[in-house]
mmCIF file of C-alpha atoms and ligand atoms in Angstrom:
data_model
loop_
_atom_site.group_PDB
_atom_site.id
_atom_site.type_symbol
_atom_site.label_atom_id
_atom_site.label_comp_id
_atom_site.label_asym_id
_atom_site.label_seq_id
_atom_site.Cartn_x
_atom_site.Cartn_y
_atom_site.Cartn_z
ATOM 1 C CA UNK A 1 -10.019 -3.179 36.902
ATOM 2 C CA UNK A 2 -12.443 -2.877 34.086
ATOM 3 C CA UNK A 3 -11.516 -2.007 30.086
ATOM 4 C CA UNK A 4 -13.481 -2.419 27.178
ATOM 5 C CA UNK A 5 -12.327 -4.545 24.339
ATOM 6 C CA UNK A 6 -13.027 -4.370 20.591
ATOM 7 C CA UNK A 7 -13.453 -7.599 19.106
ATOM 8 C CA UNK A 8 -12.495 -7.646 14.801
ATOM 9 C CA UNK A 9 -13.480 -11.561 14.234
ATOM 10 C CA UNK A 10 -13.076 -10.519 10.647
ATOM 11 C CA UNK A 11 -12.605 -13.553 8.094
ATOM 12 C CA UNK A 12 -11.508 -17.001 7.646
ATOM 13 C CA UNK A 13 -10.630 -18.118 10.500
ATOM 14 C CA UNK A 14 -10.542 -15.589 12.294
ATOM 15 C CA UNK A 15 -13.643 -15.397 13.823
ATOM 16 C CA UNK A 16 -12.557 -18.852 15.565
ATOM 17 C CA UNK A 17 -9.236 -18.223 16.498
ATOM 18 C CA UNK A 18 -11.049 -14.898 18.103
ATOM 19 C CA UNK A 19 -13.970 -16.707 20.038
ATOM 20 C CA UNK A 20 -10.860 -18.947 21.776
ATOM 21 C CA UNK A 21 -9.117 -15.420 22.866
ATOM 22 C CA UNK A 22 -12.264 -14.136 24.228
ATOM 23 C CA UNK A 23 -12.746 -17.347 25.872
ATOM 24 C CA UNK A 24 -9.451 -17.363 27.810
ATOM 25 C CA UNK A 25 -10.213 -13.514 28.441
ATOM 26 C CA UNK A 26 -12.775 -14.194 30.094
ATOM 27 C CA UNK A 27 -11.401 -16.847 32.170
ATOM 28 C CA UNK A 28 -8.461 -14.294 33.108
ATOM 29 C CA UNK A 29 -11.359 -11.869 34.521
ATOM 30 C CA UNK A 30 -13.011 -13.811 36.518
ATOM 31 C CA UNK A 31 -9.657 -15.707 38.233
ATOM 32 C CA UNK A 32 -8.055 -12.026 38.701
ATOM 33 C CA UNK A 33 -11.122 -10.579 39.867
ATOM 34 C CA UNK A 34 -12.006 -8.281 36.329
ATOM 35 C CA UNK A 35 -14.348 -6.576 33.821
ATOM 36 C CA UNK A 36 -13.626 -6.921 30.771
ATOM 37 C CA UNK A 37 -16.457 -5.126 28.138
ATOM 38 C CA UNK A 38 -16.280 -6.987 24.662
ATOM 39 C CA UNK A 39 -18.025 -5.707 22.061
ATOM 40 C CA UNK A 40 -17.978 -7.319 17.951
ATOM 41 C CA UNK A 41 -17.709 -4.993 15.072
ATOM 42 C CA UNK A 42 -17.445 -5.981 11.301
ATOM 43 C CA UNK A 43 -13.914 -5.387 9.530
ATOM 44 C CA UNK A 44 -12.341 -6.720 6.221
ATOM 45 C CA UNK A 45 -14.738 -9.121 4.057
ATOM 46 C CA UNK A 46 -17.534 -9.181 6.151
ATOM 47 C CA UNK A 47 -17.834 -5.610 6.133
ATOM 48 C CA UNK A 48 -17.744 -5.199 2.817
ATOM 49 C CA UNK A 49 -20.825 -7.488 2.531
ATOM 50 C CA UNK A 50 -22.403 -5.692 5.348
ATOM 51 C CA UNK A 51 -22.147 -2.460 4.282
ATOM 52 C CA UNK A 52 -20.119 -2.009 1.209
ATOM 53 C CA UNK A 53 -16.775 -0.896 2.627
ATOM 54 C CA UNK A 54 -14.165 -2.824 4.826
ATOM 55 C CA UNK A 55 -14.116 -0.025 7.461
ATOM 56 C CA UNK A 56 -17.087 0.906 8.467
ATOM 57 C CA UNK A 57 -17.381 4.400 10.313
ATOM 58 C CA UNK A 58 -19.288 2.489 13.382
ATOM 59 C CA UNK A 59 -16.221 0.194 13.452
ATOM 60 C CA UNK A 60 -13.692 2.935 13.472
ATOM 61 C CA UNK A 61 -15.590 4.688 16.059
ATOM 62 C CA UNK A 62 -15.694 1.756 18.402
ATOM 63 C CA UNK A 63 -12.288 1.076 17.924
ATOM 64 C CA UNK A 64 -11.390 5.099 18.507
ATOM 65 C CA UNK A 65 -12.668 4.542 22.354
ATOM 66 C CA UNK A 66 -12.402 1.330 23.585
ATOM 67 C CA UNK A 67 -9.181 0.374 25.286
ATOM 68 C CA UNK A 68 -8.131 -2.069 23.310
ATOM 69 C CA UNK A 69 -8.608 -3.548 20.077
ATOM 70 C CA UNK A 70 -8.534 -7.566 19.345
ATOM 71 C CA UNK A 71 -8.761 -8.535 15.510
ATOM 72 C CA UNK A 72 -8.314 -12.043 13.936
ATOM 73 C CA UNK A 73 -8.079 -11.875 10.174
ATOM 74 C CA UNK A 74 -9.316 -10.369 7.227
ATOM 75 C CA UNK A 75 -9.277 -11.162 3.305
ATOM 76 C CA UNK A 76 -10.181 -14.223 1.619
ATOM 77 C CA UNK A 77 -10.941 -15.131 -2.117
ATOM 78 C CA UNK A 78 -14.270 -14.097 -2.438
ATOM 79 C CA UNK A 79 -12.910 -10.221 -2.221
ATOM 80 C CA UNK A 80 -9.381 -11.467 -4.153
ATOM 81 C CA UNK A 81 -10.722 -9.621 -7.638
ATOM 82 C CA UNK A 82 -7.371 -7.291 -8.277
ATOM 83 C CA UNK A 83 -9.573 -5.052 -10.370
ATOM 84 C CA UNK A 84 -12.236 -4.565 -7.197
ATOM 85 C CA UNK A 85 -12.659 -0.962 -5.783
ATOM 86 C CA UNK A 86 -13.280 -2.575 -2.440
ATOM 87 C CA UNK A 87 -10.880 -4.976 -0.394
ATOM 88 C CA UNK A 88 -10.918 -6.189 3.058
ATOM 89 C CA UNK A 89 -7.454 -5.340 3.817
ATOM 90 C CA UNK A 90 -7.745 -1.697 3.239
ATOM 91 C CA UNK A 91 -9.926 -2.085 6.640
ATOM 92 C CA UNK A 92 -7.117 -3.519 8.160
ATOM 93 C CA UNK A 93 -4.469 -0.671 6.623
ATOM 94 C CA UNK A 94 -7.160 1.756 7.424
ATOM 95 C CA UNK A 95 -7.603 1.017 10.976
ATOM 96 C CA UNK A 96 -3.889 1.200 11.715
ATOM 97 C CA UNK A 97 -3.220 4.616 10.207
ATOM 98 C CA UNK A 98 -6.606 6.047 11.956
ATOM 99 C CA UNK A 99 -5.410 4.771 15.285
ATOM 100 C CA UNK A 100 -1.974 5.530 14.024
ATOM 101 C CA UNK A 101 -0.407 2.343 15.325
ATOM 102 C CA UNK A 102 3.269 2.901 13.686
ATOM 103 C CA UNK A 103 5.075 0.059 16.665
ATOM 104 C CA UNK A 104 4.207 -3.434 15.425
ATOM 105 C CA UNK A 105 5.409 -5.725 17.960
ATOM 106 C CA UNK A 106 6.354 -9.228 16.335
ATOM 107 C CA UNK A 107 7.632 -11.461 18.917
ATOM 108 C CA UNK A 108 9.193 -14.854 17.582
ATOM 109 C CA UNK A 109 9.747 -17.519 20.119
ATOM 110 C CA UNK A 110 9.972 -21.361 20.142
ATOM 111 C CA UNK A 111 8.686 -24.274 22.511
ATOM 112 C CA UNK A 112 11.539 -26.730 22.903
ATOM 113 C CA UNK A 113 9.062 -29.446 22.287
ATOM 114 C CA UNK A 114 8.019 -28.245 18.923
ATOM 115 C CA UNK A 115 12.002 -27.636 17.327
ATOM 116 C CA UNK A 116 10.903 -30.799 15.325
ATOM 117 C CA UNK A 117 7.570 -29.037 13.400
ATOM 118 C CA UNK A 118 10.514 -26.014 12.015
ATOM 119 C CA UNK A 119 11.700 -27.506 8.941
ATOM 120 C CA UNK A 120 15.082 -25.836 10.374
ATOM 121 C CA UNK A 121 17.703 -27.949 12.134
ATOM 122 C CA UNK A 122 17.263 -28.295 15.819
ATOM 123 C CA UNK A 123 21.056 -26.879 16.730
ATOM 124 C CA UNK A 124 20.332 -23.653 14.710
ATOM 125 C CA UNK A 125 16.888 -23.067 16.528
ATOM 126 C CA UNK A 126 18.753 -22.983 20.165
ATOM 127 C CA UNK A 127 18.363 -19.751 21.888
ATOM 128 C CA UNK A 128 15.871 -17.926 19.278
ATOM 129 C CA UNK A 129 14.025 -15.711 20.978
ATOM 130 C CA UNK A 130 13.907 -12.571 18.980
ATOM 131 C CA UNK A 131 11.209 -9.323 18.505
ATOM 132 C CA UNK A 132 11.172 -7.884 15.173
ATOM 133 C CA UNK A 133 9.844 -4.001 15.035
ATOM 134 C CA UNK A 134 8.169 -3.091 12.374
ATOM 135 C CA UNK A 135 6.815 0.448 11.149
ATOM 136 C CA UNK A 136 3.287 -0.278 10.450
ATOM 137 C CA UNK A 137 2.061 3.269 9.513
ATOM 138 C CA UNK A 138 4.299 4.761 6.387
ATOM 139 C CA UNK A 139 6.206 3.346 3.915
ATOM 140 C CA UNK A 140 5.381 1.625 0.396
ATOM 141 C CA UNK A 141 1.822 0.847 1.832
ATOM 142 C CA UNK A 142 1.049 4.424 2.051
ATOM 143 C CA UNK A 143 3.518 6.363 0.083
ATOM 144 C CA UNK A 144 1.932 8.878 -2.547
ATOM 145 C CA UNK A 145 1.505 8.935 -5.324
ATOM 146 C CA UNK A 146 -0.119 5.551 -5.800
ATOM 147 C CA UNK A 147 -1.969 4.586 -9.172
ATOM 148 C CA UNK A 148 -1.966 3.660 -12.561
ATOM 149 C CA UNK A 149 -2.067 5.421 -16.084
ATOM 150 C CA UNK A 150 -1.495 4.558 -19.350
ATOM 151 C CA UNK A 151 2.295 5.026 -21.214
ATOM 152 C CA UNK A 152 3.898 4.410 -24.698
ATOM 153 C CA UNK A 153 5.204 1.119 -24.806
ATOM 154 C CA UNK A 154 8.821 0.860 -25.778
ATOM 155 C CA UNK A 155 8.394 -0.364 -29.241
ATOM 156 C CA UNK A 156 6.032 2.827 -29.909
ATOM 157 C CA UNK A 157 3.384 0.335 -30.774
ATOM 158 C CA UNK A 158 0.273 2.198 -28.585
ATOM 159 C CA UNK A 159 0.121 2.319 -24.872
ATOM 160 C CA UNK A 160 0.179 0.061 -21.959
ATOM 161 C CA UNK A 161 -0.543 0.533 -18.122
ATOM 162 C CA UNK A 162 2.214 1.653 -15.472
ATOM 163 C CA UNK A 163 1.315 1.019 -11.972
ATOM 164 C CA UNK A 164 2.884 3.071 -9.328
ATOM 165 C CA UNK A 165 3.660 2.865 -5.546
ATOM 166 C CA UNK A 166 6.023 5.217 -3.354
ATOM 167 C CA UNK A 167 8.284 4.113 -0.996
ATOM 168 C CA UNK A 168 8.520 7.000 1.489
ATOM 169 C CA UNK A 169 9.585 7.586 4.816
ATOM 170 C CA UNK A 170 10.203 10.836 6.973
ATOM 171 C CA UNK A 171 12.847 11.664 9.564
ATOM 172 C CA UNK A 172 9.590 11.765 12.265
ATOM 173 C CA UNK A 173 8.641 8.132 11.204
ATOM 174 C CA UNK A 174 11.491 6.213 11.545
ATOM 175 C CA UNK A 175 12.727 8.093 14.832
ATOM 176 C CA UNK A 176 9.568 7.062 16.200
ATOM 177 C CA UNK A 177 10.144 3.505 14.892
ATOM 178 C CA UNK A 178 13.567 3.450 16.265
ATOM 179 C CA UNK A 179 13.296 4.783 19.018
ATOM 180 C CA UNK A 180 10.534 2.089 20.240
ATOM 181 C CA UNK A 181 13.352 -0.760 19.106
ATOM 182 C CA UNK A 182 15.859 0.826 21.810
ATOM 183 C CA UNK A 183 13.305 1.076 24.765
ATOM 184 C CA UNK A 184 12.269 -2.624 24.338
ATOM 185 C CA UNK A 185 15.707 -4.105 23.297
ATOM 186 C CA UNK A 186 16.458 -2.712 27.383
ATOM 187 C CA UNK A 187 14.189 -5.287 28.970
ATOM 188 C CA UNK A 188 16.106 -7.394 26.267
ATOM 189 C CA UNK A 189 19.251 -8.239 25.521
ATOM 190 C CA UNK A 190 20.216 -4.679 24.125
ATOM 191 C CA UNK A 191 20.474 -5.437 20.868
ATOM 192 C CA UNK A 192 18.956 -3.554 17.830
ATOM 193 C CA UNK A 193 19.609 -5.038 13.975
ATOM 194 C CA UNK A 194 18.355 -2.407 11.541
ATOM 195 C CA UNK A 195 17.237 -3.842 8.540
ATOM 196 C CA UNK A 196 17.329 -1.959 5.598
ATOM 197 C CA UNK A 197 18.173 -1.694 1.534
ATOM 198 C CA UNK A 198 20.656 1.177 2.079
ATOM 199 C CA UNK A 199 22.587 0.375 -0.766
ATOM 200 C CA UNK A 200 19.638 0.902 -3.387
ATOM 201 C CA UNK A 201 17.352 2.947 -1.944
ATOM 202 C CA UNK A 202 17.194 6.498 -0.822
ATOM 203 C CA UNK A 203 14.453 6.264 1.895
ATOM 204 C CA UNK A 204 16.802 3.595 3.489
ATOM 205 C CA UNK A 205 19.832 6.145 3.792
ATOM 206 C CA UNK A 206 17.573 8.068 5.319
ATOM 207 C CA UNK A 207 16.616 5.134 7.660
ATOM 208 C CA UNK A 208 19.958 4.437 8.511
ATOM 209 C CA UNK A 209 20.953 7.820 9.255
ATOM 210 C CA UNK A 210 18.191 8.186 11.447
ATOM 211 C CA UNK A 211 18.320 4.822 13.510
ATOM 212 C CA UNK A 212 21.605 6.036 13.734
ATOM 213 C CA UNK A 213 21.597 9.312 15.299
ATOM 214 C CA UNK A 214 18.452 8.095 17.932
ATOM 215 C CA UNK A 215 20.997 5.087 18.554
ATOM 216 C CA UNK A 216 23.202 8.006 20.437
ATOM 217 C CA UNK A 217 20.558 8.157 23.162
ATOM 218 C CA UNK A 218 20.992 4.801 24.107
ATOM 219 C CA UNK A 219 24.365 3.985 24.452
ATOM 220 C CA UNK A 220 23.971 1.122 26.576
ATOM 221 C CA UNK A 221 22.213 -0.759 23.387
ATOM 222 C CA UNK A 222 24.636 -2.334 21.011
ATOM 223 C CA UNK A 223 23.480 -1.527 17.021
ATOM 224 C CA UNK A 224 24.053 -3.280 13.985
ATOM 225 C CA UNK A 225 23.350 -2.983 10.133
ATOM 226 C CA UNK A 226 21.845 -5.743 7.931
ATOM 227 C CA UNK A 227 20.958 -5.239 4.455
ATOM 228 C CA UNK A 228 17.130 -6.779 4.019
ATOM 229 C CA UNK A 229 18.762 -9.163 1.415
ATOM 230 C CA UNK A 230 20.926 -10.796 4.210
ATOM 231 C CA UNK A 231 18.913 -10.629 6.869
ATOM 232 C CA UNK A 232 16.386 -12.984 5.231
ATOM 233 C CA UNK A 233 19.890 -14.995 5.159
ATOM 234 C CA UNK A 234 20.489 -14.772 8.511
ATOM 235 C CA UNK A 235 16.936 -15.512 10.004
ATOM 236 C CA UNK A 236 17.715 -19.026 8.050
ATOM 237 C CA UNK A 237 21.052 -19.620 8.851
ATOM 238 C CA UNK A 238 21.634 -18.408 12.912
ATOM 239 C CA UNK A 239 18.486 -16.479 13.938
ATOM 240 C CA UNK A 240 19.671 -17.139 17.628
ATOM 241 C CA UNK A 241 22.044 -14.200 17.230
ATOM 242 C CA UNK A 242 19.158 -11.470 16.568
ATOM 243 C CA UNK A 243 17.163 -9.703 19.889
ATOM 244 C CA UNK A 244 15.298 -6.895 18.844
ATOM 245 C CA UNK A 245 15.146 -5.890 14.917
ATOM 246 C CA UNK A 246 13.671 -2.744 13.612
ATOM 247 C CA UNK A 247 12.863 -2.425 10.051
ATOM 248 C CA UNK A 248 9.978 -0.615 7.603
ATOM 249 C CA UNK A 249 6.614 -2.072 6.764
ATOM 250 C CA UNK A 250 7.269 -3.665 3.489
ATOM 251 C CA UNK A 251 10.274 -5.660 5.225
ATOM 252 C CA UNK A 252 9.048 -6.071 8.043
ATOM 253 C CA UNK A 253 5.895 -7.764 6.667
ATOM 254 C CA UNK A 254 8.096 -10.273 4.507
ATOM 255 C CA UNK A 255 10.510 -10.699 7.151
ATOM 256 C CA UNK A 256 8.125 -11.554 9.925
ATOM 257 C CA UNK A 257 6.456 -14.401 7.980
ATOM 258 C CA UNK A 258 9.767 -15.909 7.126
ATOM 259 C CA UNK A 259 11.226 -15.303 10.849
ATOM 260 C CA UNK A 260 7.584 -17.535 11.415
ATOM 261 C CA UNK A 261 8.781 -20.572 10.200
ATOM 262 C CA UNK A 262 11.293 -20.214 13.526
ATOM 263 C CA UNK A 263 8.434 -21.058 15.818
ATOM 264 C CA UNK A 264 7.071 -24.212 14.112
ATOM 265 C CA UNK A 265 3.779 -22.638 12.735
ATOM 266 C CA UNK A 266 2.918 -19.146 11.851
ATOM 267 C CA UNK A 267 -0.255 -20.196 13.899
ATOM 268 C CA UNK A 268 1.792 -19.469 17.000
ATOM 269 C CA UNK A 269 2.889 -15.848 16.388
ATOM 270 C CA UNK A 270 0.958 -12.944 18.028
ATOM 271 C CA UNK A 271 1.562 -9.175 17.352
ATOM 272 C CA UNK A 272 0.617 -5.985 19.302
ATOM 273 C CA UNK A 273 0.188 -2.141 16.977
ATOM 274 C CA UNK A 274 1.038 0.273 19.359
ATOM 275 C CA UNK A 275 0.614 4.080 19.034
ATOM 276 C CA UNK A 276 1.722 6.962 21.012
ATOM 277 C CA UNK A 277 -2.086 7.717 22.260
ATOM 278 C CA UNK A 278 -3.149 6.817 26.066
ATOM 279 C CA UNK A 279 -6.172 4.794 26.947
ATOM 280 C CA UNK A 280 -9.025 5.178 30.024
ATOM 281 C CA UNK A 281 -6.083 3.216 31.806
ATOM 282 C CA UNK A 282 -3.460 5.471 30.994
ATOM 283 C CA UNK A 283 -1.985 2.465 29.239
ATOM 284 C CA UNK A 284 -1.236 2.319 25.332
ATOM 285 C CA UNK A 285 -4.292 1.720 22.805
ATOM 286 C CA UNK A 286 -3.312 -0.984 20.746
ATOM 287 C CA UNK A 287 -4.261 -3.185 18.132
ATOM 288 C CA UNK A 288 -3.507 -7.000 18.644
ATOM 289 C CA UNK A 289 -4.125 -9.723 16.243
ATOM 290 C CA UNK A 290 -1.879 -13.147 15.292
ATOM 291 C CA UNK A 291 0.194 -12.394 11.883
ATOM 292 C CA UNK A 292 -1.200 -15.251 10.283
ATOM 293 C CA UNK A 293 -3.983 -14.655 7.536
ATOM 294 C CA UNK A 294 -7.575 -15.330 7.137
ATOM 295 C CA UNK A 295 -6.522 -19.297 5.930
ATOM 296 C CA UNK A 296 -9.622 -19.727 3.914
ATOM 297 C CA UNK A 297 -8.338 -23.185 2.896
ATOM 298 C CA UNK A 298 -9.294 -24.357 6.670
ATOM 299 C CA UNK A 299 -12.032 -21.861 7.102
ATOM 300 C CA UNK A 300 -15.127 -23.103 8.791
ATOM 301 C CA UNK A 301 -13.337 -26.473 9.855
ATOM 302 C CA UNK A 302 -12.994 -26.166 13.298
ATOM 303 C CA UNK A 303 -9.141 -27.008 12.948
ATOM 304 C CA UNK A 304 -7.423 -23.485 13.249
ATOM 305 C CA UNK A 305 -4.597 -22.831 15.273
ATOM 306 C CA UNK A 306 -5.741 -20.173 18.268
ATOM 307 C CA UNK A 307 -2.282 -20.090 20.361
ATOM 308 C CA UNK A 308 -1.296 -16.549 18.386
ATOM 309 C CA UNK A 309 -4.664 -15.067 18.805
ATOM 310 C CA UNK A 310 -4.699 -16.075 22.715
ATOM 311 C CA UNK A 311 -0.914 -15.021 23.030
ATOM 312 C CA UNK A 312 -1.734 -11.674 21.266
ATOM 313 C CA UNK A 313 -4.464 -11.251 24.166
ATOM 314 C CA UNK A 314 -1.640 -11.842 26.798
ATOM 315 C CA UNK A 315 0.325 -9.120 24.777
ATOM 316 C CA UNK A 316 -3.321 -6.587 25.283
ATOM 317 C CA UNK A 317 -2.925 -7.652 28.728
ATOM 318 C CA UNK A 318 0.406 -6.603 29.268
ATOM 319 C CA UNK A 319 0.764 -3.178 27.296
ATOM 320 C CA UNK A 320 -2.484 -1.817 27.202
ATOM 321 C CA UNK A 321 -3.850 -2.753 30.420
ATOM 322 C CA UNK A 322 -0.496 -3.160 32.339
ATOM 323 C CA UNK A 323 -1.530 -6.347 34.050
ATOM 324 C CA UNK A 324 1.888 -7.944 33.962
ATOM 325 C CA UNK A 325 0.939 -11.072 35.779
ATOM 326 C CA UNK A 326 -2.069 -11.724 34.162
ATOM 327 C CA UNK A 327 -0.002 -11.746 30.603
ATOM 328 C CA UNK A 328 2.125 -13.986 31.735
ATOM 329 C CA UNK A 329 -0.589 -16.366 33.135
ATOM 330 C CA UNK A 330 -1.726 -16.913 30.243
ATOM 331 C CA UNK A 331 1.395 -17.088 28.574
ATOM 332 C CA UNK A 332 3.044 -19.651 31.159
ATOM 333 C CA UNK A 333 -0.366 -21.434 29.975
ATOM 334 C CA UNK A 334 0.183 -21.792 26.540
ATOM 335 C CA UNK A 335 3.617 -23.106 27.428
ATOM 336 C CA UNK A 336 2.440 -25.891 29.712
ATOM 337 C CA UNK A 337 -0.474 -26.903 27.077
ATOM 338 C CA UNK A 338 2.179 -27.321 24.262
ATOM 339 C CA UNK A 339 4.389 -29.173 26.756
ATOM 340 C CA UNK A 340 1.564 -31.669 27.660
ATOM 341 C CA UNK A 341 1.538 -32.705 24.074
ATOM 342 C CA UNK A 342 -1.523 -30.463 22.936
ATOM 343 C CA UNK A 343 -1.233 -29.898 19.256
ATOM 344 C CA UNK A 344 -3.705 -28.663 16.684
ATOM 345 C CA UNK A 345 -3.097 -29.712 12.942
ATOM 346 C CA UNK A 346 -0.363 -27.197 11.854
ATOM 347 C CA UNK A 347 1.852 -28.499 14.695
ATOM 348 C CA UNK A 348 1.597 -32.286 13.431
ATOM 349 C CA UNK A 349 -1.401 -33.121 16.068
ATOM 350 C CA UNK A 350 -5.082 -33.488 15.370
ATOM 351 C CA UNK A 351 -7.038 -31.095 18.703
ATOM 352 C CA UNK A 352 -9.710 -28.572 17.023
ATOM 353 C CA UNK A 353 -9.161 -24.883 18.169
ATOM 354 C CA UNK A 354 -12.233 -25.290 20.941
ATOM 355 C CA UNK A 355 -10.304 -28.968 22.288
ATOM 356 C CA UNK A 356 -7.144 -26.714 22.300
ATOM 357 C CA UNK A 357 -8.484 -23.885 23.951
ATOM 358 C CA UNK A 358 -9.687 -26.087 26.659
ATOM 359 C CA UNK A 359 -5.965 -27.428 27.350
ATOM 360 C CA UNK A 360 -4.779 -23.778 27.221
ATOM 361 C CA UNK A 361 -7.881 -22.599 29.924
ATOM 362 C CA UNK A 362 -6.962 -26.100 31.823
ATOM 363 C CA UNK A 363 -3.232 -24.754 32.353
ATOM 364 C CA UNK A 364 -4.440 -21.434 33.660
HETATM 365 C C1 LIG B 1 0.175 -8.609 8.052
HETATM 366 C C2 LIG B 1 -0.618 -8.822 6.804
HETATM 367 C C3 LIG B 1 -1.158 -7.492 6.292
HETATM 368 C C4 LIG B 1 0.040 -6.598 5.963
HETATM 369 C C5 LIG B 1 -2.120 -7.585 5.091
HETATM 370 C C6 LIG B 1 -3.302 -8.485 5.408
HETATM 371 C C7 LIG B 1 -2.580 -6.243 4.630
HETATM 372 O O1 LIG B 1 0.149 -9.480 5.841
HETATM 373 O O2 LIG B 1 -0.389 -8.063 9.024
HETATM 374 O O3 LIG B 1 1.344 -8.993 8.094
HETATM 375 O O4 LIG B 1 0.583 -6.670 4.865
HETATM 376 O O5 LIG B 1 0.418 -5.813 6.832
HETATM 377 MG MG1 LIG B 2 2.002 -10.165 6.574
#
């Protein structure tokens, strides 16, 4: 088959944790007989010094008609100013609501051989294997109104600033959400956790309600509560006992990097942003990128970890190309690199991302 690929290398690290995906993509094409197109486009930092904004409409446009989109990382502390008009990662936020990508896919597994890198104790780490679901396009990250203004201070003593975000959700956007959860949780092991701040909050009602009523078309899933509060608790304390969990962006983003921490290195997690809108292939268009950040303390070095980038590729395989076996070549590859001993610096070892690669490519 043939696709075209978008490829974000963005910043940090990502544009080396992206050149080892590519690499093992185009391994994958020529074993299974493929053509895969892959194109570069600027988002997040580098755009901004490219061409002054983080999204640039060439980008978008790219990204609008290719069948898939691959992005490593953006941000980094030469955009950090919190007074600057411009940041990277409203090319990031930007590109998911264009493509509108609401399904993040967060799947949290661990090796056996790395239960020593979690700082958890092995006994609580048997049997994680969970998926967390999180709304990527509403939310406090694009609630209205957002902004600041001046107020009377308390004491009457002149003004001060008042910064405002909305937390926001409709009926339409968590059915969506929640709906998603169910369908996957039934090549799972049909379980959904909601995860929400019901008893505060009135767009989490509404949540619950929701997740509630779509829970009535699958009866064959089993659902459960969890206030956000607790189930940062739980992820800690017996994270074996969660299979799919479906929660909004803001938690979901928090969660996800704690539930990390699960796997032995955040450099291991991969992620797929999945809309409602076909591809050429009649497959989903999707978004995949690791959930780890643009790490500009390791930038450059040579040293990041690519095994969530590469595992996000077997994730583009899978959902918006629908080449089952391939994803799971690749996969099954990881898995046998990591169980030969192959370990880059986050995982206690000392392999660069291109010596990695190689043991990941050797396995396929
Ligand atoms: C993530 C990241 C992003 C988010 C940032 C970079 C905007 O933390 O993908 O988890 O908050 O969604
Ligand atoms: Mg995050």
């Amino acid at each position: 088959m043939e696709a075209t690929i978008v490829l974000l290398p963005g910043d940090g690290i990502g544009p080396e944790v992206v050149g080892a995906a590519r690499a093992v993509l185009e391994i994958v094409a020529g074993r299974f007989g493929h053509v895969f197109h892959m194109s570069e486009y600027p988002l997040g930092g580098c755009a901004i010094d490219l061409t002054g904004t983080a999204l640039p409409a060439d980008t978008l446009a790219a990204c609008q008609s290719a069948d898939a989109v691959l992005l490593g990382a953006v941000g980094g502390p030469k955009w950090d100013d919190p007074t600057a008009r411009v940041r990277p990662e409203q090319g990031l936020l930007g590109l998911r609501k264009a493509l509108d990508l609401f399904g993040n896919l967060r799947p949290v597994q661990l090796h056996p051989d790395l239960v020593g890198a979690s700082p958890l104790r092995p006994e609580r780490l048997v049997g994680v294997d969970l998926l967390v679901v999180r709304e990527l396009t509403s939310d406090v990250y694009f609630g209205e109104p957002r902004l600041r203004r001046n107020v009377p201070k308390a004491d009457g003593q002149g003004e001060e600033q008042q910064a405002i975000d909305t937390m926001s959700y409709t009926e339409g956007e968590i059915a969506r959400a929640a709906h998603l959860a169910f369908q996957l949780a039934r090549g799972r092991k049909h379980k959904v956790t909601s995860v929400d701040k019901a008893n505060v909050l009135e767009s989490s009602r509404l949540w619950r309600q929701v997740v509630t009523r779509v829970a009535k078309d699958y009866p064959d899933i089993m659902l459960e509560h969890i206030l956000v509060d607790a189930a940062a608790m739980y992820l800690m304390s017996r994270p074996a006992t969660f299979d799919v969990m479906v929660t909004g962006n803001l938690f979901g983003d928090i969660l996800t990097d704690e539930a990390s921490v699960l796997s032995g290195s955040m450099g291991n997690l991969p992620s797929a942003s999945l809309g409602a809108e076909k591809n050429s292939l009649g497959k989903l268009r999707g978004l995949y990128e690791p959930i780890h950040g643009s790490a500009p303390d390791i930038a450059g070095k040579g040293i990041a970890n690519p095994i969530g980038t590469i595992l996000s590729s077997a994730m583009m395989l899978r959902y918006s190309f629908g080449l089952e076996a391939e994803a799971s070549q690749v996969e099954k590859a990881v898995f046998n690199a990591l169980s030969s001993g192959a370990r880059t610096a986050d995982l206690g070892g000392n392999l660069t991302t291109i010596a990695m690669t190689e043991k990941i490519y050797a396995n396929l």
